[in-house]
Amino acid sequence: TLYYATHQIFLTHKAAYVVVFDLSQGLFEKTRVVFRAPTGKVIEYVESEMTNIEFIDHWLSSIYAFGYYPERHPEKRPPIFIVGTHSSECEDPDEIFNQIEEFIQDRPYTGK
């Protein structure tokens, strides 16, 4: 879609980013995208073969690739907040965030 082709235009080191995901969906399950019809009826389907953790990784990688310029501004790594919604529907939110931290620990965008 046009959005995916142009979203890097809006990524900059001058921004703060919030990557939001649904804690009630398993990290290693296929991503379910929920759309509402104009009538308010929920239409749910799987948009991608990617899992929820892969989508989180995708967005963190995109922000790093297009919003951080180490050769020009190495000190200006944009802040990224990972936010989980629906925590009341999740048995152990802390464990999920531990799994995310473990999954991304060796990625370039972590700065390690």
GROMACS .gro file of C-alpha atoms in nm, residues 7-84:
model
   78
    7HIS     CA    1   0.610   0.574   0.609
    8GLN     CA    2   0.988   0.620   0.623
    9ILE     CA    3   0.938   0.982   0.521
   10PHE     CA    4   0.787   1.048   0.863
   11LEU     CA    5   1.058   0.876   1.068
   12THR     CA    6   1.317   1.115   1.215
   13HIS     CA    7   1.558   1.132   1.508
   14LYS     CA    8   1.367   1.437   1.633
   15ALA     CA    9   1.059   1.231   1.721
   16ALA     CA   10   0.961   1.006   2.008
   17TYR     CA   11   0.801   0.678   1.909
   18VAL     CA   12   0.538   0.459   2.071
   19VAL     CA   13   0.507   0.101   1.946
   20VAL     CA   14   0.173  -0.029   2.074
   21PHE     CA   15   0.061  -0.390   2.080
   22ASP     CA   16  -0.221  -0.596   2.231
   23LEU     CA   17  -0.106  -0.799   2.534
   24SER     CA   18  -0.406  -1.029   2.499
   25GLN     CA   19  -0.263  -1.166   2.173
   26GLY     CA   20   0.030  -1.405   2.214
   27LEU     CA   21   0.367  -1.271   2.106
   28PHE     CA   22   0.437  -1.574   1.889
   29GLU     CA   23   0.088  -1.598   1.739
   30LYS     CA   24  -0.001  -1.462   1.397
   31THR     CA   25  -0.106  -1.098   1.408
   32ARG     CA   26  -0.480  -1.038   1.400
   33VAL     CA   27  -0.582  -0.700   1.270
   34VAL     CA   28  -0.924  -0.576   1.377
   35PHE     CA   29  -1.120  -0.336   1.159
   36ARG     CA   30  -1.460  -0.188   1.225
   37ALA     CA   31  -1.715  -0.141   0.950
   38PRO     CA   32  -1.892   0.196   0.932
   39THR     CA   33  -2.179   0.027   1.115
   40GLY     CA   34  -1.947  -0.050   1.408
   41LYS     CA   35  -1.942  -0.423   1.340
   42VAL     CA   36  -1.600  -0.577   1.408
   43ILE     CA   37  -1.435  -0.751   1.115
   44GLU     CA   38  -1.129  -0.951   1.216
   45TYR     CA   39  -0.875  -1.120   0.990
   46VAL     CA   40  -0.509  -1.209   0.972
   47GLU     CA   41  -0.334  -0.949   0.761
   48SER     CA   42   0.009  -1.105   0.760
   49GLU     CA   43   0.196  -1.426   0.823
   50MET     CA   44   0.409  -1.231   1.072
   51THR     CA   45   0.372  -1.292   1.443
   52ASN     CA   46   0.312  -1.014   1.693
   53ILE     CA   47   0.677  -1.016   1.806
   54GLU     CA   48   0.786  -0.997   1.441
   55PHE     CA   49   0.566  -0.689   1.393
   56ILE     CA   50   0.719  -0.525   1.701
   57ASP     CA   51   1.065  -0.608   1.565
   58HIS     CA   52   0.966  -0.474   1.222
   59TRP     CA   53   0.864  -0.136   1.365
   60LEU     CA   54   1.170  -0.108   1.587
   61SER     CA   55   1.391  -0.193   1.288
   62SER     CA   56   1.209   0.061   1.068
   63ILE     CA   57   1.250   0.336   1.326
   64TYR     CA   58   1.618   0.252   1.359
   65ALA     CA   59   1.672   0.231   0.982
   66PHE     CA   60   1.492   0.551   0.889
   67GLY     CA   61   1.485   0.758   1.209
   68TYR     CA   62   1.839   0.729   1.339
   69TYR     CA   63   2.142   0.872   1.161
   70PRO     CA   64   2.453   0.754   1.351
   71GLU     CA   65   2.691   0.898   1.093
   72ARG     CA   66   2.544   1.249   1.136
   73HIS     CA   67   2.388   1.242   1.485
   74PRO     CA   68   2.523   0.945   1.685
   75GLU     CA   69   2.403   1.097   2.011
   76LYS     CA   70   2.047   1.146   1.887
   77ARG     CA   71   1.897   0.800   1.906
   78PRO     CA   72   1.519   0.856   1.909
   79PRO     CA   73   1.336   0.736   2.221
   80ILE     CA   74   1.108   0.438   2.160
   81PHE     CA   75   0.842   0.330   2.408
   82ILE     CA   76   0.688  -0.017   2.377
   83VAL     CA   77   0.335  -0.012   2.519
   84GLY     CA   78   0.113  -0.313   2.577
   0.00000   0.00000   0.00000
